[in-house]
Coordinates of C-alpha atoms and ligand atoms in Angstrom, one line a residue:
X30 CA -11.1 11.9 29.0
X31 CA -11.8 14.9 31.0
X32 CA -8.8 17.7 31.0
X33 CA -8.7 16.8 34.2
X34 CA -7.7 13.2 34.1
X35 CA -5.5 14.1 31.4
X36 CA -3.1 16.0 33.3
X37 CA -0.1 13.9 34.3
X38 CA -1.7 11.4 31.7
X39 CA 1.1 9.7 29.6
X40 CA -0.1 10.9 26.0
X41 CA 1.5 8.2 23.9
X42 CA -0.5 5.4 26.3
X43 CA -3.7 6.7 25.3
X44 CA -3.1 7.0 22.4
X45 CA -2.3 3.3 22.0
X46 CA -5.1 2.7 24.0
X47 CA -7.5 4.0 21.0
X48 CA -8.7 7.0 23.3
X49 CA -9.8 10.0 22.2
X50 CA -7.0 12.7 23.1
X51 CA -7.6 16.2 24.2
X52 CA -5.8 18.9 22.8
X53 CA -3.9 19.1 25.6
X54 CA -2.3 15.9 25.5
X55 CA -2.3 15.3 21.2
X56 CA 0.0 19.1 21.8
X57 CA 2.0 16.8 24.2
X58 CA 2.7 14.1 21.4
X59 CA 4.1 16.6 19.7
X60 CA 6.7 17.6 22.1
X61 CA 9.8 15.9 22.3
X62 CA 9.7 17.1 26.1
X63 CA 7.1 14.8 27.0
X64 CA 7.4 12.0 24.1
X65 CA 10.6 11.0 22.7
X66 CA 10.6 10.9 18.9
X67 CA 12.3 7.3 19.2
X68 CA 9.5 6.1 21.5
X69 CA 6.7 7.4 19.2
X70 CA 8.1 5.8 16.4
X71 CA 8.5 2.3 17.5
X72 CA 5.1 2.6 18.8
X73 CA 3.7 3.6 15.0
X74 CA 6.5 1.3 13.8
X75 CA 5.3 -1.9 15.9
X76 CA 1.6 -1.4 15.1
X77 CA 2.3 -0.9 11.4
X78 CA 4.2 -4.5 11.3
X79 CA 0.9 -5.8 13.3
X80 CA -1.9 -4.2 10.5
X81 CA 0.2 -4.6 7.7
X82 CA 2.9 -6.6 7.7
X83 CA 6.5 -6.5 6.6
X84 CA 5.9 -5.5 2.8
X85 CA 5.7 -1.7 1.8
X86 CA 3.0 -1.1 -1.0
X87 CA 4.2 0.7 -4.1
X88 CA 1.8 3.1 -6.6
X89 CA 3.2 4.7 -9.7
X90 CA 2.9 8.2 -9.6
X91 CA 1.7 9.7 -12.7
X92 CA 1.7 13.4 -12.9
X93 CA -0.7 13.9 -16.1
X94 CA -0.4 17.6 -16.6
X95 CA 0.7 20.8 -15.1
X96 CA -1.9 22.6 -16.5
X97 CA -3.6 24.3 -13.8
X98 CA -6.7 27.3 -13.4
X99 CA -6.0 27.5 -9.7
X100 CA -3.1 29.8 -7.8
X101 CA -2.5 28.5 -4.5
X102 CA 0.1 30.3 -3.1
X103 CA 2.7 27.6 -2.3
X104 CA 2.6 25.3 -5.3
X105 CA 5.1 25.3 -8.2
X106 CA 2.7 24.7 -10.8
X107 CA 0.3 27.6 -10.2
X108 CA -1.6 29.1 -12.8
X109 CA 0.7 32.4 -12.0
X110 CA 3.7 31.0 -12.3
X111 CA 5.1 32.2 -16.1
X112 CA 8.1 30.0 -15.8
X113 CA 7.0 27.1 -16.4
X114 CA 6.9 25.2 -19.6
X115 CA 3.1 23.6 -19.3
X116 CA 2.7 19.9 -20.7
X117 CA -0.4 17.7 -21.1
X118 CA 0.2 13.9 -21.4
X119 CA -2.4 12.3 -24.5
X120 CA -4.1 9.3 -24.2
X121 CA -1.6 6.8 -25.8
X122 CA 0.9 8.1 -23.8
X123 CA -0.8 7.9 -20.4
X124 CA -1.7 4.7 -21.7
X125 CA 2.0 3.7 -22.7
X126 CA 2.9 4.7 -18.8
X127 CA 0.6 2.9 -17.4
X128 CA 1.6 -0.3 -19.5
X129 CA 5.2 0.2 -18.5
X130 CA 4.2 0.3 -14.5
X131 CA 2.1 -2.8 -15.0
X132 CA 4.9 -4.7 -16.7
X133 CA 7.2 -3.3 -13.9
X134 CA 5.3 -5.2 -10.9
X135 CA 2.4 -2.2 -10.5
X136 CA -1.3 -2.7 -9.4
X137 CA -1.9 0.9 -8.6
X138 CA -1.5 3.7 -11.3
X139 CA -2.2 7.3 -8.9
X140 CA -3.2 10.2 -11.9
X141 CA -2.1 13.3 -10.6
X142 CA -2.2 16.6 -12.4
X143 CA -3.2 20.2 -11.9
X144 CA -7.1 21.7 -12.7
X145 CA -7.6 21.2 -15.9
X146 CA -10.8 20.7 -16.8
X147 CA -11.1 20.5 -20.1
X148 CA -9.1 16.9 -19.8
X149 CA -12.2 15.3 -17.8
X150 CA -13.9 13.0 -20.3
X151 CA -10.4 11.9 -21.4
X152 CA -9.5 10.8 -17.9
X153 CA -12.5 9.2 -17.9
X154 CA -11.5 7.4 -21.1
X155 CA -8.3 5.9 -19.9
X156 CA -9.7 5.4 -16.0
X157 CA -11.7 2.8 -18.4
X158 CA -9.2 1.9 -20.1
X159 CA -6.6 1.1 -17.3
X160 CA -9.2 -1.3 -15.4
X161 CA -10.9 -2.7 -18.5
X162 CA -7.4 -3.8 -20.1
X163 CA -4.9 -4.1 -17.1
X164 CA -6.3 -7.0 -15.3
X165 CA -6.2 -5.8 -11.0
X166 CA -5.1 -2.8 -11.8
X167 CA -6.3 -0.3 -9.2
X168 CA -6.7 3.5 -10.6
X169 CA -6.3 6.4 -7.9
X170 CA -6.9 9.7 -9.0
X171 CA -5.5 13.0 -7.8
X172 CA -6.8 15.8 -9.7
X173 CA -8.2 18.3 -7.5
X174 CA -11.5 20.1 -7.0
X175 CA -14.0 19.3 -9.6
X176 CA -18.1 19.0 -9.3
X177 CA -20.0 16.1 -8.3
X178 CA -20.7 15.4 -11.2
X179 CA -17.2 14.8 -13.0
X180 CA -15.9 12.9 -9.8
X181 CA -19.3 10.5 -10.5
X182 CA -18.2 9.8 -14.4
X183 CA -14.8 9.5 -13.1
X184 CA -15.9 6.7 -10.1
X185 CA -18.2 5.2 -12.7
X186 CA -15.7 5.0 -15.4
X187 CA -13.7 2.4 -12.8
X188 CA -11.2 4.7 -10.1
X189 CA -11.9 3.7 -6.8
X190 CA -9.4 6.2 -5.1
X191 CA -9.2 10.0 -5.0
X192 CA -6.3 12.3 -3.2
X193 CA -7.5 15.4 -2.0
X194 CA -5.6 16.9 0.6
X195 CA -7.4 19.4 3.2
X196 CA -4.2 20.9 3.0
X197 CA -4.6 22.9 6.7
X198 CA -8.2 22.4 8.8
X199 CA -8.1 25.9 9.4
X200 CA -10.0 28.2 7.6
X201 CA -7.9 31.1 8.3
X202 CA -4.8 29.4 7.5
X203 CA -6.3 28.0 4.3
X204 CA -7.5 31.6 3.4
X205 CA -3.7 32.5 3.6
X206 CA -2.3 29.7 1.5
X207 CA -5.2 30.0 -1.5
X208 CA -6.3 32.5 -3.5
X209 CA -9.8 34.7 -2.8
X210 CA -12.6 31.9 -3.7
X211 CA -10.6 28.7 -2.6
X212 CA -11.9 28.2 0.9
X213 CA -11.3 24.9 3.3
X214 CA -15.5 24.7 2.9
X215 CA -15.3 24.0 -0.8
X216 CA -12.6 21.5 -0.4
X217 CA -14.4 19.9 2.6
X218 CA -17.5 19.6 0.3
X219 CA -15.1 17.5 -2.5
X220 CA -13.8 15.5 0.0
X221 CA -17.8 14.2 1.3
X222 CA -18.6 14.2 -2.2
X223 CA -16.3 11.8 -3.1
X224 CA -17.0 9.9 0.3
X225 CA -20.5 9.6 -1.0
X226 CA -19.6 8.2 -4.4
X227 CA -17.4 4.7 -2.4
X228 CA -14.2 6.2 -3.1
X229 CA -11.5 5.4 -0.7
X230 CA -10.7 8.9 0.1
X231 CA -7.1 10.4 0.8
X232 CA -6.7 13.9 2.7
X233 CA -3.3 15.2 4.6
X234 CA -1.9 18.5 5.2
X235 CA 1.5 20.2 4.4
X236 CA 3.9 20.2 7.6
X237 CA 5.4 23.8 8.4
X238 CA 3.5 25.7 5.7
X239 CA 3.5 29.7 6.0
X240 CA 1.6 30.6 9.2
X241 CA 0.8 27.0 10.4
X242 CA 0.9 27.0 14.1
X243 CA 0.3 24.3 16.8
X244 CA -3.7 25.2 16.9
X245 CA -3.5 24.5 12.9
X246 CA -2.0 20.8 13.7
X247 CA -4.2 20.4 16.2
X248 CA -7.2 21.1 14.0
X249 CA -5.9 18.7 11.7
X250 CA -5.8 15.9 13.9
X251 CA -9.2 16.6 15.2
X252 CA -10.0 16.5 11.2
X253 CA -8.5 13.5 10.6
X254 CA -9.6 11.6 13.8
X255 CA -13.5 12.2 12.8
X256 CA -13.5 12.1 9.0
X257 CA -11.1 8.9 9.5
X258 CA -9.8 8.9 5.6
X259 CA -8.7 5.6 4.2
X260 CA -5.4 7.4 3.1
X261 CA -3.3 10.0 4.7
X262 CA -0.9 12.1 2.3
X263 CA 1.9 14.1 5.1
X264 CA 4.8 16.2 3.6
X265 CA 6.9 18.6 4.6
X266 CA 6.5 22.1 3.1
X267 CA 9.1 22.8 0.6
X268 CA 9.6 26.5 -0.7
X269 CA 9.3 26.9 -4.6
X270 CA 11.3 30.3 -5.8
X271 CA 8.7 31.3 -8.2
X272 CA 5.6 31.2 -6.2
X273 CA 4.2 34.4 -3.6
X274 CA 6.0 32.1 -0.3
X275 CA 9.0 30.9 -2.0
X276 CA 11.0 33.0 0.8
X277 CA 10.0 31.1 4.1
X278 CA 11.8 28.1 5.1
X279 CA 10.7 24.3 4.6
X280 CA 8.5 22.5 7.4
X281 CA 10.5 20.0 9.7
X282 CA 11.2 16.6 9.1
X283 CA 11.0 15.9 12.7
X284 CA 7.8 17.3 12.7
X285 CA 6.5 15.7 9.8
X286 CA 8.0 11.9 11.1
X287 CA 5.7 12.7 14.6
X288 CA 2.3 13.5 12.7
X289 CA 2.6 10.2 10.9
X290 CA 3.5 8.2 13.8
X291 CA 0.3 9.8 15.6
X292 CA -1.8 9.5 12.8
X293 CA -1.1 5.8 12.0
X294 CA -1.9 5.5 16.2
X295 CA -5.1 7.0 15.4
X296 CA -6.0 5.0 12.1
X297 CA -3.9 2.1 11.9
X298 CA -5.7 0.4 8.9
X299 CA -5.4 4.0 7.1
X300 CA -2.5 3.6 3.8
X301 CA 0.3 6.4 4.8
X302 CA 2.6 7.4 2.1
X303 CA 6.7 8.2 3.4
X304 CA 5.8 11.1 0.5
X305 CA 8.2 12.0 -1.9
X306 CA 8.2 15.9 -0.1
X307 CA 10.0 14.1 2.8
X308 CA 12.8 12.1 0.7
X309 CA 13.2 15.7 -1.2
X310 CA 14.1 17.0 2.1
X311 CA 16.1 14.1 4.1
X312 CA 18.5 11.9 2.4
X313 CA 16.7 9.3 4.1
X314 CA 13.4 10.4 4.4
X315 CA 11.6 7.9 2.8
X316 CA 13.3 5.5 5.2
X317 CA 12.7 7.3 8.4
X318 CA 8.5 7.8 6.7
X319 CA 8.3 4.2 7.0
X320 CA 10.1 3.5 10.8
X321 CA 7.6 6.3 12.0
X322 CA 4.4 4.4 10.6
X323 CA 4.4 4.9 6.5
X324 CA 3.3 1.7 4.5
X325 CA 3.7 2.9 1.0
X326 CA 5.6 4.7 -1.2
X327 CA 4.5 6.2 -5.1
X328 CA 7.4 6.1 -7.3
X329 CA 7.5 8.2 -10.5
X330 CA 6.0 6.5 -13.8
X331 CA 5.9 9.8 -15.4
X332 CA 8.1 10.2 -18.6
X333 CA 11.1 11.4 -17.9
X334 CA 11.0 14.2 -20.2
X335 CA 8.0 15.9 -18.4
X336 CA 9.5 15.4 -14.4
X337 CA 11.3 18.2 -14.6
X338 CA 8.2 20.6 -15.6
X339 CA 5.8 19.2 -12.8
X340 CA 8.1 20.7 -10.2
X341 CA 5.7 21.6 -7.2
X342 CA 8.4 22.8 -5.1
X343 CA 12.3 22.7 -5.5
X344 CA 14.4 20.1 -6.0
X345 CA 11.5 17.7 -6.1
X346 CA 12.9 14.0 -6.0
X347 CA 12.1 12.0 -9.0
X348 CA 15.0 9.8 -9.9
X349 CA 16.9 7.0 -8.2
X350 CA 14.6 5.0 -5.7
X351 CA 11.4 7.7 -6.2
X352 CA 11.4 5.9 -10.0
X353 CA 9.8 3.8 -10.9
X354 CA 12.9 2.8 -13.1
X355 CA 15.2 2.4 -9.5
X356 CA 12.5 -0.4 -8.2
X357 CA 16.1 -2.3 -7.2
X358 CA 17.3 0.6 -5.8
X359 CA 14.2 0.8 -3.7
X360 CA 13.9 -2.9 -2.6
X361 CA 18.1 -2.4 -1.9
X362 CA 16.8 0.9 0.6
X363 CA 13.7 -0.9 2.1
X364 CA 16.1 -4.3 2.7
X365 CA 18.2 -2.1 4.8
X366 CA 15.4 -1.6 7.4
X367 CA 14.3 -5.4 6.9
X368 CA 11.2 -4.3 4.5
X369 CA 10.4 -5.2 1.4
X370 CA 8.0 -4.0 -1.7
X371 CA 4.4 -5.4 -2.1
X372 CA 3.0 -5.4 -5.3
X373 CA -0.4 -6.0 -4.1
X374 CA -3.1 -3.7 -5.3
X375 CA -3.3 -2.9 -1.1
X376 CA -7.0 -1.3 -0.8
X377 CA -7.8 -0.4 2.5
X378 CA -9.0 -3.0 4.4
X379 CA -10.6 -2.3 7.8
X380 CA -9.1 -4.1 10.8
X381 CA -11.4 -5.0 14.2
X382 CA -9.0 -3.0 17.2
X383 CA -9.0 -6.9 18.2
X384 CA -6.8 -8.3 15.6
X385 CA -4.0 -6.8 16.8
X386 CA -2.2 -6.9 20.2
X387 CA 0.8 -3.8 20.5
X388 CA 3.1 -5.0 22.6
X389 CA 4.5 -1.5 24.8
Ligands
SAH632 N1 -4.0 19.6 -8.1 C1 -4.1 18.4 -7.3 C2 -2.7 17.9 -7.0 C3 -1.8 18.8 -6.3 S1 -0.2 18.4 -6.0 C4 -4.7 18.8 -5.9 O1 -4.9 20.0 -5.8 O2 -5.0 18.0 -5.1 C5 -0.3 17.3 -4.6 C6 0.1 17.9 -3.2 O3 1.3 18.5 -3.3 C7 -0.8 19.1 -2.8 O4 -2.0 18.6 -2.2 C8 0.1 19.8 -1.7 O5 -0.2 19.3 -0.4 C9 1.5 19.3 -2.2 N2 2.3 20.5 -2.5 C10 2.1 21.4 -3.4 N3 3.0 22.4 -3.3 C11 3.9 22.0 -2.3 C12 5.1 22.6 -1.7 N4 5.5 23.8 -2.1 N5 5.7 21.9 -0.7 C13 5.2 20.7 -0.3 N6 4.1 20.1 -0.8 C14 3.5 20.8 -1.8

């Protein structure tokens, strides 16, 4: 589409249309002037219930350690950050976790921790172990940067999933939330690297992070459009106290709820988490995630005793419904909305633009 031909253009049309929008018109989506933020989401909504039904998939979230070399300027767990009391989850108790989740109804155990490297043959180990004694048992992992090399044991050791999020497509912007010698071309190199190796590969951003503007969200979409990732991880930024940008106020919910109702327009067989960021920040957030276009949700199968310590922002949600101990609660909250959970191991699965008719 020509700027042209855009102007005077309904945005959200084209979008459902499957064409590729100008920057002019994805800025429009993003403006309650021109798009309402009800009609966006019944849009998302509608075309979510097409693709992937009425069942909301569910991965425990395992936060392995918050031992970590890097110092990214907005996360909780940073190397810099003194204040907290540093954990690292053994084998047999990763193991015992995982167990628990299966029992509970689980087919995908998500490993997330901080860079650690010294813990990469063990995750290696129990990646093995997980899918060699937990019958359709999916593993994702979520453990940062780390060489070709050690995501290649890791794929071959059985985890067909990795979380890496691009966190802004900016490199300015990513200059100003990392430390000197984390740059968005290093993390653009992991994410082809694990493309390369068949993972299904997960990317996202933070919404209202320190200096994003709308050219940064823009970017992002652009990003995300042409790398096309089978999963898309979108929170809200959440000040922590302790961390260099613990003073500037958390990104909008609003905001947030838009970018996954245009992202699941742009990808609708991509797996969108209503992330745990966004029920920390709205009482209902994880409710409103899945109305704008979510389809999963990743409740805590940490211990309880470590939750606390893997606090990557303030008052990070990890009990009631975002347990995995408060699966009624959760099937109670998803009910309310006419959803339910599916325990289905939910890979990504490609859908032909013909399968699916949206009904505007
Ligand atoms: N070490 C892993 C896991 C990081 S935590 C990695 O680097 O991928 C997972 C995600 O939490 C990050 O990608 C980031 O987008 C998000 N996060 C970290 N700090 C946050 C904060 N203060 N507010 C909101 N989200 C945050």
């Amino acid at each position: 589409m020509t700027l042209h031909h855009s102007i005077g253009r309904d945005p959200l049309e084209a979008l459902i249309k499957g064409e590729t929008l100008p920057d002019l018109l994805m800025a429009r989506l993003l403006d309650p002037i021109y798009v309402s933020a009800e009609r966006l989401a019944e849009a998302a909504s509608d075309l979510t219930l097409a693709i992937h039904g009425n069942g909301v998939l569910v991965r425990g979230l395992l936060e392995i350690t918050n031992i970590c070399r890097n110092g990214c300027l907005y996360c909780g767990i940073r190397a810099g950050n003194n204040s907290v009391s540093r954990y690292c989850l053994d084998q047999q108790q990763i193991m015992d976790c995982c167990r628990e989740a299966y029992g509970l109804g689980f087919r995908t155990i998500v490993m997330q921790g901080g860079e650690h490297p010294t813990t990469d043959p063990m995750v290696a180990d129990i990646v093995d172990q997980i899918t060699s004694t937990l019958p359709g048992c999916a593993v994702t992992l979520s453990l940062g940067e780390r060489p070709h090399k050690v995501y290649e044991m890791w794929r071959e050791a059985g985890a067909s999933r990795y979380l890496l999020r691009h966190e802004t497509a900016s490199h300015y912007h990513y200059s100003s939330l990392h430390p000197t010698g984390m740059t968005l071309l290093t993390r653009l190199k992991c994410l082809e690297s694990l493309r390369s190796l068949g993972y299904q590969v997960g990317t996202g951003m933070m919404v209202g992070s320190p200096g994003q503007d709308l050219r940064c969200l823009l970017s992002d979409l652009r990003f995300i459009r042409q790398f096309r990732p089978e999963m898309v991880g979108i929170g809200p930024f959440i000040p922590h106290p302790a961390t260099p940008l613990g003073h500037y106020p958390a990104g909008s919910v609003d905001t947030t709820l838009r970018l996954i109702s245009i992202i699941r327009l742009m990808l609708p067989s991509a797996n969108i988490p209503a992330t745990t960021a966004l029920a920390t920040l709205a009482p209902d957030g994880r409710r409103r995630g899945i109305l704008a276009g979510a389809n999963v949700v990743m409740p805590n199968i940490s211990p309880a005793r470590v939750r606390a310590d893997y606090a990557l922002y303030s008052g990070k949600a990890c009990l009631g419904a975002e347990a995995a101990e408060g699966l009624a609660l959760l099937a109670d909250d998803l009910n309310l909305i006419g959803r339910s959970i599916d325990f289905s191991r939910g890979d990504f699965k490609p859908h032909a633009p013909q399968s699916f008719t949206h009904q505007s």
